[in-house]
GROMACS .gro file of C-alpha atoms in nm:
model
  420
    1MET     CA    1  25.677  15.811  24.588
    2SER     CA    2  25.672  15.774  24.204
    3ASP     CA    3  25.860  15.550  23.973
    4ASP     CA    4  25.871  15.630  23.597
    5LEU     CA    5  25.938  15.273  23.500
    6LYS     CA    6  25.608  15.073  23.581
    7LEU     CA    7  25.574  14.710  23.595
    8PRO     CA    8  25.228  14.611  23.450
    9ARG     CA    9  24.964  14.438  23.657
   10PHE     CA   10  25.064  14.084  23.553
   11SER     CA   11  25.418  13.961  23.488
   12VAL     CA   12  25.618  13.633  23.453
   13GLY     CA   13  25.980  13.578  23.553
   14VAL     CA   14  26.137  13.371  23.290
   15GLY     CA   15  26.469  13.208  23.339
   16ASP     CA   16  26.684  13.118  23.045
   17ARG     CA   17  27.005  12.950  23.170
   18PHE     CA   18  27.160  12.924  22.836
   19ALA     CA   19  27.010  13.246  22.655
   20HIS     CA   20  26.854  13.029  22.376
   21GLN     CA   21  26.480  13.045  22.461
   22ALA     CA   22  26.377  13.410  22.465
   23LYS     CA   23  26.164  13.379  22.149
   24ALA     CA   24  26.000  13.052  22.281
   25GLN     CA   25  25.925  13.223  22.611
   26LEU     CA   26  25.801  13.555  22.447
   27GLN     CA   27  25.579  13.349  22.227
   28ALA     CA   28  25.395  13.240  22.534
   29CYS     CA   29  25.335  13.600  22.631
   30ILE     CA   30  25.199  13.664  22.287
   31MET     CA   31  24.965  13.381  22.321
   32ALA     CA   32  24.847  13.529  22.639
   33ALA     CA   33  24.785  13.861  22.460
   34ASP     CA   34  24.599  13.682  22.194
   35ALA     CA   35  24.374  13.511  22.467
   36GLY     CA   36  24.292  13.861  22.614
   37VAL     CA   37  24.554  13.910  22.903
   38GLU     CA   38  24.867  14.110  22.918
   39VAL     CA   39  25.152  13.915  23.083
   40VAL     CA   40  25.482  14.094  23.039
   41PRO     CA   41  25.807  13.891  23.050
   42VAL     CA   42  26.081  13.950  23.305
   43TRP     CA   43  26.399  13.764  23.210
   44ASN     CA   44  26.577  13.676  23.517
   45LYS     CA   45  26.920  13.503  23.582
   46SER     CA   46  27.091  13.512  23.917
   47ASN     CA   47  27.468  13.588  23.966
   48ARG     CA   48  27.501  13.229  24.086
   49GLU     CA   49  27.378  13.111  23.755
   50HIS     CA   50  27.598  13.330  23.564
   51MET     CA   51  27.901  13.226  23.759
   52ILE     CA   52  27.816  12.851  23.705
   53ILE     CA   53  27.741  12.886  23.324
   54GLY     CA   54  28.031  13.147  23.267
   55SER     CA   55  27.789  13.411  23.121
   56GLU     CA   56  27.728  13.779  23.143
   57PRO     CA   57  27.406  13.963  23.206
   58SER     CA   58  27.474  14.163  22.890
   59ALA     CA   59  27.414  13.834  22.692
   60THR     CA   60  27.060  13.790  22.860
   61ARG     CA   61  26.982  14.156  22.743
   62LEU     CA   62  27.096  14.075  22.394
   63ALA     CA   63  26.894  13.760  22.375
   64ALA     CA   64  26.579  13.935  22.516
   65ASP     CA   65  26.621  14.238  22.289
   66ALA     CA   66  26.652  14.017  21.981
   67ALA     CA   67  26.345  13.826  22.071
   68VAL     CA   68  26.150  14.132  22.115
   69LYS     CA   69  26.257  14.271  21.789
   70GLU     CA   70  26.216  13.956  21.585
   71LEU     CA   71  25.854  13.885  21.720
   72GLY     CA   72  25.743  14.236  21.718
   73TRP     CA   73  25.658  14.261  22.085
   74THR     CA   74  25.549  14.622  22.157
   75LYS     CA   75  25.446  14.580  22.531
   76PRO     CA   76  25.691  14.636  22.825
   77TYR     CA   77  25.955  14.379  22.908
   78PHE     CA   78  26.229  14.376  23.172
   79LEU     CA   79  26.572  14.218  23.270
   80ASP     CA   80  26.588  14.122  23.628
   81ALA     CA   81  26.921  14.119  23.830
   82ASP     CA   82  26.809  13.834  24.036
   83HIS     CA   83  26.901  13.820  24.392
   84ILE     CA   84  27.167  14.088  24.377
   85ASN     CA   85  27.348  14.242  24.690
   86LEU     CA   86  27.612  14.517  24.712
   87LYS     CA   87  27.894  14.261  24.633
   88THR     CA   88  27.735  14.132  24.308
   89VAL     CA   89  27.537  14.438  24.158
   90GLN     CA   90  27.802  14.595  23.954
   91ARG     CA   91  27.786  14.384  23.628
   92PHE     CA   92  27.409  14.412  23.633
   93LEU     CA   93  27.386  14.778  23.641
   94ASP     CA   94  27.393  14.850  23.274
   95PRO     CA   95  27.184  14.573  23.108
   96CYS     CA   96  26.915  14.529  23.380
   97ASP     CA   97  26.599  14.742  23.448
   98PHE     CA   98  26.453  14.531  23.733
   99PHE     CA   99  26.646  14.450  24.052
  100THR     CA  100  26.567  14.199  24.305
  101LEU     CA  101  26.728  14.312  24.628
  102ASP     CA  102  26.849  14.001  24.810
  103VAL     CA  103  26.884  14.063  25.193
  104ALA     CA  104  26.833  13.723  25.309
  105ASP     CA  105  27.175  13.703  25.488
  106LEU     CA  106  27.058  13.983  25.712
  107ILE     CA  107  26.721  13.853  25.805
  108GLY     CA  108  26.749  13.765  26.171
  109GLN     CA  109  27.045  13.987  26.236
  110PRO     CA  110  26.963  14.240  26.504
  111ALA     CA  111  26.922  14.603  26.393
  112LYS     CA  112  27.086  14.889  26.583
  113PRO     CA  113  26.889  14.966  26.896
  114GLU     CA  114  26.858  15.324  26.812
  115ASP     CA  115  26.697  15.237  26.470
  116VAL     CA  116  26.436  14.992  26.643
  117THR     CA  117  26.360  15.272  26.887
  118GLN     CA  118  26.310  15.529  26.610
  119PHE     CA  119  26.098  15.287  26.393
  120ILE     CA  120  25.855  15.222  26.696
  121HIS     CA  121  25.855  15.603  26.761
  122ASN     CA  122  25.759  15.670  26.400
  123HIS     CA  123  25.491  15.405  26.378
  124PRO     CA  124  25.248  15.424  26.691
  125GLU     CA  125  24.983  15.278  26.460
  126LEU     CA  126  25.142  14.949  26.457
  127VAL     CA  127  25.112  14.902  26.829
  128GLY     CA  128  24.781  14.795  26.974
  129GLU     CA  129  24.496  14.689  26.757
  130VAL     CA  130  24.580  14.687  26.397
  131VAL     CA  131  24.289  14.679  26.157
  132ILE     CA  132  24.363  14.562  25.804
  133PRO     CA  133  24.065  14.607  25.570
  134LYS     CA  134  23.936  14.275  25.415
  135ILE     CA  135  24.084  14.092  25.700
  136THR     CA  136  23.817  13.983  25.943
  137GLU     CA  137  23.991  13.988  26.269
  138PRO     CA  138  24.203  14.273  26.374
  139PHE     CA  139  24.557  14.201  26.498
  140LYS     CA  140  24.655  14.283  26.839
  141THR     CA  141  25.024  14.369  26.878
  142ASP     CA  142  25.232  14.541  27.161
  143LYS     CA  143  25.546  14.718  27.173
  144ALA     CA  144  25.757  14.412  27.232
  145PHE     CA  145  25.613  14.240  26.930
  146VAL     CA  146  25.687  14.521  26.685
  147GLU     CA  147  26.033  14.544  26.853
  148GLY     CA  148  26.078  14.162  26.777
  149VAL     CA  149  25.967  14.223  26.402
  150ALA     CA  150  26.206  14.501  26.380
  151ASN     CA  151  26.486  14.309  26.523
  152LYS     CA  152  26.430  14.028  26.262
  153PHE     CA  153  26.388  14.242  25.962
  154LEU     CA  154  26.503  14.609  26.000
  155ALA     CA  155  26.867  14.541  25.948
  156ALA     CA  156  26.771  14.363  25.618
  157VAL     CA  157  26.541  14.653  25.508
  158LYS     CA  158  26.821  14.911  25.589
  159HIS     CA  159  27.058  14.696  25.371
  160ALA     CA  160  26.792  14.692  25.097
  161GLY     CA  161  26.791  15.077  25.111
  162GLU     CA  162  27.165  15.096  25.065
  163ILE     CA  163  27.133  14.877  24.756
  164TYR     CA  164  26.855  15.090  24.621
  165ARG     CA  165  27.055  15.419  24.670
  166LEU     CA  166  27.352  15.274  24.484
  167LEU     CA  167  27.112  15.185  24.197
  168VAL     CA  168  26.970  15.529  24.216
  169GLU     CA  169  27.319  15.672  24.182
  170ASN     CA  170  27.410  15.463  23.888
  171LYS     CA  171  27.081  15.438  23.695
  172GLY     CA  172  26.868  15.745  23.807
  173VAL     CA  173  26.530  15.755  23.984
  174GLY     CA  174  26.254  15.580  23.821
  175ARG     CA  175  26.480  15.388  23.556
  176PHE     CA  176  26.427  15.052  23.718
  177VAL     CA  177  26.182  14.827  23.901
  178PRO     CA  178  26.287  14.748  24.256
  179GLU     CA  179  26.168  14.415  24.434
  180VAL     CA  180  26.251  14.317  24.792
  181SER     CA  181  26.293  13.940  24.846
  182MET     CA  182  26.182  13.831  25.200
  183ASP     CA  183  26.109  13.467  25.111
  184GLU     CA  184  26.448  13.317  25.220
  185THR     CA  185  26.370  13.292  25.592
  186ASP     CA  186  26.242  13.008  25.833
  187TYR     CA  187  25.877  13.110  25.894
  188PRO     CA  188  25.624  13.274  25.694
  189GLN     CA  189  25.534  13.637  25.776
  190THR     CA  190  25.192  13.694  25.918
  191PRO     CA  191  24.995  13.974  25.741
  192VAL     CA  192  25.083  14.220  26.029
  193GLU     CA  193  25.448  14.135  26.003
  194LEU     CA  194  25.434  14.199  25.630
  195LEU     CA  195  25.266  14.527  25.697
  196ILE     CA  196  25.544  14.624  25.948
  197ILE     CA  197  25.796  14.522  25.679
  198LEU     CA  198  25.635  14.748  25.426
  199ALA     CA  199  25.624  15.041  25.673
  200MET     CA  200  26.012  14.982  25.719
  201ILE     CA  201  26.057  14.972  25.327
  202SER     CA  202  25.854  15.288  25.304
  203ASP     CA  203  26.075  15.468  25.560
  204GLU     CA  204  26.374  15.370  25.360
  205LYS     CA  205  26.202  15.538  25.069
  206ILE     CA  206  26.242  15.237  24.841
  207PRO     CA  207  25.951  15.266  24.586
  208ILE     CA  208  25.923  14.879  24.557
  209GLN     CA  209  25.676  14.735  24.301
  210THR     CA  210  25.709  14.370  24.397
  211ILE     CA  211  25.759  14.207  24.729
  212ALA     CA  212  25.836  13.835  24.762
  213PRO     CA  213  25.714  13.727  25.109
  214LYS     CA  214  25.762  13.363  25.268
  215PHE     CA  215  25.457  13.147  25.246
  216THR     CA  216  25.359  12.844  25.450
  217GLY     CA  217  25.459  12.510  25.268
  218ARG     CA  218  25.757  12.417  25.050
  219PHE     CA  219  25.835  12.561  24.721
  220ASN     CA  220  26.078  12.306  24.587
  221LYS     CA  221  26.231  12.376  24.247
  222GLY     CA  222  26.038  12.253  23.945
  223VAL     CA  223  25.774  12.043  24.142
  224ASP     CA  224  25.429  12.104  24.287
  225TYR     CA  225  25.363  12.293  24.598
  226VAL     CA  226  25.390  12.079  24.917
  227GLY     CA  227  25.170  12.200  25.204
  228ASP     CA  228  24.815  12.306  25.308
  229VAL     CA  229  24.658  12.454  25.006
  230ALA     CA  230  24.371  12.603  25.233
  231GLN     CA  231  24.636  12.766  25.459
  232PHE     CA  232  24.834  12.900  25.173
  233THR     CA  233  24.502  13.050  25.009
  234LYS     CA  234  24.429  13.229  25.349
  235GLU     CA  235  24.776  13.368  25.353
  236PHE     CA  236  24.781  13.475  25.001
  237ASN     CA  237  24.456  13.667  25.033
  238GLU     CA  238  24.559  13.829  25.361
  239ASP     CA  239  24.896  13.937  25.205
  240LEU     CA  240  24.696  14.095  24.921
  241ALA     CA  241  24.508  14.280  25.189
  242ALA     CA  242  24.804  14.393  25.371
  243ILE     CA  243  24.979  14.529  25.053
  244ALA     CA  244  24.660  14.703  24.956
  245TYR     CA  245  24.645  14.866  25.309
  246ALA     CA  246  25.020  14.958  25.313
  247VAL     CA  247  24.990  15.134  24.959
  248HIS     CA  248  24.722  15.350  25.101
  249THR     CA  249  24.877  15.402  25.438
  250TYR     CA  250  25.250  15.453  25.350
  251GLY     CA  251  25.238  15.597  25.018
  252LEU     CA  252  25.400  15.283  24.840
  253PRO     CA  253  25.354  15.259  24.458
  254ASP     CA  254  25.001  15.186  24.360
  255ASN     CA  255  25.120  14.891  24.145
  256LEU     CA  256  25.299  14.718  24.435
  257LYS     CA  257  25.223  14.333  24.395
  258LEU     CA  258  25.315  14.001  24.529
  259SER     CA  259  25.595  13.805  24.369
  260VAL     CA  260  25.597  13.443  24.410
  261HIS     CA  261  25.937  13.299  24.411
  262SER     CA  262  25.997  12.936  24.283
  263GLY     CA  263  25.652  12.974  24.146
  264SER     CA  264  25.682  12.734  23.858
  265ASP     CA  265  25.505  12.425  23.856
  266LYS     CA  266  25.302  12.493  24.171
  267PHE     CA  267  24.987  12.367  24.008
  268SER     CA  268  24.789  12.297  24.324
  269ILE     CA  269  24.788  12.673  24.423
  270TYR     CA  270  24.739  12.825  24.071
  271LYS     CA  271  24.354  12.840  24.104
  272PRO     CA  272  24.337  13.012  24.441
  273MET     CA  273  24.596  13.253  24.321
  274TYR     CA  274  24.388  13.325  24.000
  275GLU     CA  275  24.065  13.369  24.207
  276ALA     CA  276  24.237  13.598  24.469
  277VAL     CA  277  24.381  13.843  24.200
  278LYS     CA  278  24.064  13.833  23.994
  279ALA     CA  279  23.843  13.919  24.302
  280THR     CA  280  24.072  14.191  24.426
  281GLY     CA  281  24.198  14.327  24.107
  282ALA     CA  282  24.555  14.288  24.238
  283GLY     CA  283  24.874  14.235  24.040
  284LEU     CA  284  25.096  13.926  24.049
  285HIS     CA  285  25.443  13.844  23.941
  286LEU     CA  286  25.506  13.468  23.905
  287LYS     CA  287  25.889  13.364  23.888
  288THR     CA  288  25.922  13.050  23.677
  289ALA     CA  289  26.297  13.040  23.678
  290GLY     CA  290  26.461  12.696  23.574
  291THR     CA  291  26.152  12.532  23.441
  292THR     CA  292  26.274  12.643  23.106
  293TRP     CA  293  26.599  12.443  23.118
  294LEU     CA  294  26.410  12.142  23.193
  295GLU     CA  295  26.198  12.185  22.890
  296GLU     CA  296  26.528  12.202  22.687
  297ILE     CA  297  26.626  11.868  22.813
  298ILE     CA  298  26.275  11.733  22.742
  299GLY     CA  299  26.294  11.870  22.395
  300LEU     CA  300  26.642  11.715  22.327
  301ALA     CA  301  26.523  11.383  22.457
  302GLU     CA  302  26.199  11.398  22.262
  303ALA     CA  303  26.412  11.461  21.942
  304GLY     CA  304  26.587  11.126  21.989
  305GLY     CA  305  26.937  11.065  21.834
  306THR     CA  306  27.213  11.290  21.962
  307GLY     CA  307  26.969  11.506  22.164
  308LEU     CA  308  26.840  11.197  22.354
  309GLU     CA  309  27.205  11.087  22.415
  310ILE     CA  310  27.292  11.433  22.551
  311ALA     CA  311  26.991  11.422  22.769
  312LYS     CA  312  27.100  11.081  22.912
  313GLU     CA  313  27.458  11.218  22.954
  314VAL     CA  314  27.337  11.513  23.162
  315TYR     CA  315  27.138  11.278  23.379
  316SER     CA  316  27.431  11.040  23.443
  317GLU     CA  317  27.669  11.322  23.529
  318ALA     CA  318  27.420  11.475  23.760
  319TYR     CA  319  27.357  11.145  23.929
  320ALA     CA  320  27.735  11.109  23.981
  321HIS     CA  321  27.774  11.453  24.132
  322GLN     CA  322  27.456  11.470  24.336
  323ALA     CA  323  27.608  11.636  24.658
  324GLU     CA  324  27.781  11.894  24.479
  325LEU     CA  325  27.491  11.991  24.246
  326CYS     CA  326  27.218  11.972  24.532
  327GLY     CA  327  27.425  12.150  24.802
  328PRO     CA  328  27.348  12.509  24.709
  329TYR     CA  329  26.986  12.426  24.661
  330ALA     CA  330  26.933  12.211  24.972
  331THR     CA  331  26.658  12.442  25.113
  332VAL     CA  332  26.447  12.421  24.795
  333ILE     CA  333  26.465  12.067  24.671
  334ASN     CA  334  26.345  11.738  24.842
  335ILE     CA  335  26.503  11.445  24.651
  336ASP     CA  336  26.438  11.074  24.753
  337HIS     CA  337  26.770  10.944  24.636
  338ALA     CA  338  26.643  10.597  24.643
  339ALA     CA  339  26.381  10.689  24.385
  340LEU     CA  340  26.643  10.790  24.139
  341PRO     CA  341  26.701  10.545  23.859
  342SER     CA  342  27.046  10.432  23.788
  343PRO     CA  343  27.238  10.583  23.497
  344GLU     CA  344  27.256  10.236  23.340
  345THR     CA  345  26.871  10.206  23.354
  346VAL     CA  346  26.827  10.557  23.199
  347ASN     CA  347  27.082  10.472  22.924
  348GLY     CA  348  26.837  10.208  22.801
  349TRP     CA  349  26.540  10.435  22.791
  350THR     CA  350  26.338  10.533  22.476
  351SER     CA  351  26.263  10.905  22.421
  352ASP     CA  352  25.916  10.839  22.559
  353GLN     CA  353  26.036  10.680  22.878
  354PHE     CA  354  26.285  10.974  22.944
  355THR     CA  355  26.033  11.244  22.875
  356GLY     CA  356  25.764  11.055  23.079
  357ALA     CA  357  25.992  11.057  23.383
  358LEU     CA  358  26.086  11.427  23.348
  359ARG     CA  359  25.787  11.615  23.206
  360HIS     CA  360  25.570  11.746  23.484
  361ASP     CA  361  25.253  11.567  23.404
  362GLN     CA  362  25.142  11.408  23.747
  363SER     CA  363  24.891  11.179  23.572
  364ASN     CA  364  25.164  11.002  23.411
  365PRO     CA  365  25.262  10.697  23.618
  366ALA     CA  366  25.636  10.740  23.475
  367TYR     CA  367  25.665  11.079  23.624
  368ASN     CA  368  25.958  11.096  23.874
  369GLN     CA  369  25.978  11.422  24.078
  370SER     CA  370  26.303  11.334  24.223
  371LEU     CA  371  26.458  11.275  23.888
  372ARG     CA  372  26.303  11.611  23.769
  373GLN     CA  373  26.445  11.814  24.087
  374LEU     CA  374  26.796  11.652  24.014
  375LEU     CA  375  26.803  11.750  23.660
  376HIS     CA  376  26.665  12.105  23.762
  377VAL     CA  377  26.985  12.162  23.952
  378GLY     CA  378  27.194  11.974  23.698
  379PHE     CA  379  27.234  12.255  23.460
  380LYS     CA  380  27.605  12.286  23.549
  381VAL     CA  381  27.662  11.968  23.367
  382ALA     CA  382  27.527  12.119  23.030
  383ALA     CA  383  27.727  12.423  23.097
  384LYS     CA  384  28.049  12.207  23.114
  385MET     CA  385  27.960  12.072  22.766
  386GLY     CA  386  27.991  12.397  22.627
  387ASP     CA  387  27.929  12.431  22.252
  388ARG     CA  388  27.818  12.076  22.222
  389TYR     CA  389  27.506  12.139  22.436
  390LEU     CA  390  27.437  12.467  22.254
  391LYS     CA  391  27.473  12.318  21.915
  392ALA     CA  392  27.222  12.043  22.014
  393LEU     CA  393  26.979  12.311  22.119
  394GLU     CA  394  27.019  12.491  21.784
  395ALA     CA  395  27.001  12.166  21.581
  396ASN     CA  396  26.657  12.080  21.771
  397GLU     CA  397  26.539  12.438  21.795
  398ALA     CA  398  26.184  12.374  21.674
  399ILE     CA  399  26.101  12.073  21.910
  400VAL     CA  400  26.285  12.245  22.212
  401ALA     CA  401  26.089  12.570  22.149
  402LYS     CA  402  25.758  12.402  22.130
  403ASN     CA  403  25.812  12.242  22.477
  404VAL     CA  404  25.919  12.570  22.623
  405THR     CA  405  25.648  12.756  22.485
  406THR     CA  406  25.370  12.501  22.568
  407ASN     CA  407  25.501  12.462  22.925
  408LEU     CA  408  25.504  12.827  23.000
  409PHE     CA  409  25.152  12.910  22.837
  410ASP     CA  410  24.962  12.583  22.908
  411ARG     CA  411  25.085  12.503  23.253
  412HIS     CA  412  25.168  12.847  23.398
  413ILE     CA  413  25.009  13.146  23.217
  414LYS     CA  414  24.675  12.984  23.149
  415PRO     CA  415  24.591  12.870  23.514
  416VAL     CA  416  24.737  13.164  23.685
  417PHE     CA  417  24.639  13.444  23.469
  418LEU     CA  418  24.346  13.323  23.257
  419GLY     CA  419  24.190  13.080  23.508
  420LEU     CA  420  24.185  12.802  23.254
   0.00000   0.00000   0.00000
């Protein structure tokens, strides 16, 4: 398999809800290059986010292209049609060159019996003792185990193949980067399950360059990892080994790498991630998604005046519409509603009090992760403000941009890609 458009070893998914922070985000990648590591930006914005905000993927492309031109970025960059399926892909076809194939709805749906039979027939190496180099203990499987994995994931992978072939028809072979997302399922995949999934993807002739598996623990939006760091570290290293083996065994692209979804702010697992990719030479794609939107609110609050008023108004409206805002994100947030301050309390806050509660600084006693998660899903409130919100961003561009760049470089790129 070959793919002309290649995703470099390190990449960072940068969400930009309102298409105003592309320059500030790119600046963090420039700082990474100056520090000696190439981390390329992948601007991502899902169909759901476009629907909420009333935007088009073409606007995300324009913002990215303008930032690249203005800052003189000569390295690769990409635009991700984030979590698309056959129903939503159409408007992403022209502007995007990275496609996250979302097959979550089909995970667990039984595949056709003849497809399962054929898969097992094609892969006798997956039945019995499976030895993955760099994993100490071999995995012992039998036909029933492989059948069970196929029944859980094969229909989803077949659907990913349909989406991929539609993309090839419209964009041509090698003109985009495909990712398959397997993270939206109940249980983490074991390394041998990941290997089986990669064999399925190879059979579908999808030249994936990134795969997003499910890991142990909770990856809640915008807050730190919740779970056993030692167990995550073991899984992460074993997944790297499974990918390396699959590349060798099934002819998948040699730059195939792990994609960590909802990867922003997972500070407690950044060191083991850095150490693993450094030791193995593996690549990594870190999706940071909505953390930029939170930095906009922090910047506005820090600016004071009208900016602080807007930040307080966003909180007040989000507080009043918690059920509506949190519903679509129920599996990736964990808000203690009793820990949320009342809007009346927040309306009396200074800039320092607001930013102290929202900024992800766990050493600050004012930090409130429930407030942070509520505001993370509260961008719909700002979308309804329309021009008033956008004009506030533009009026306070310098202070907002500083927060966006600092957050992306200092809290994400430095620990994950530079080990600092």
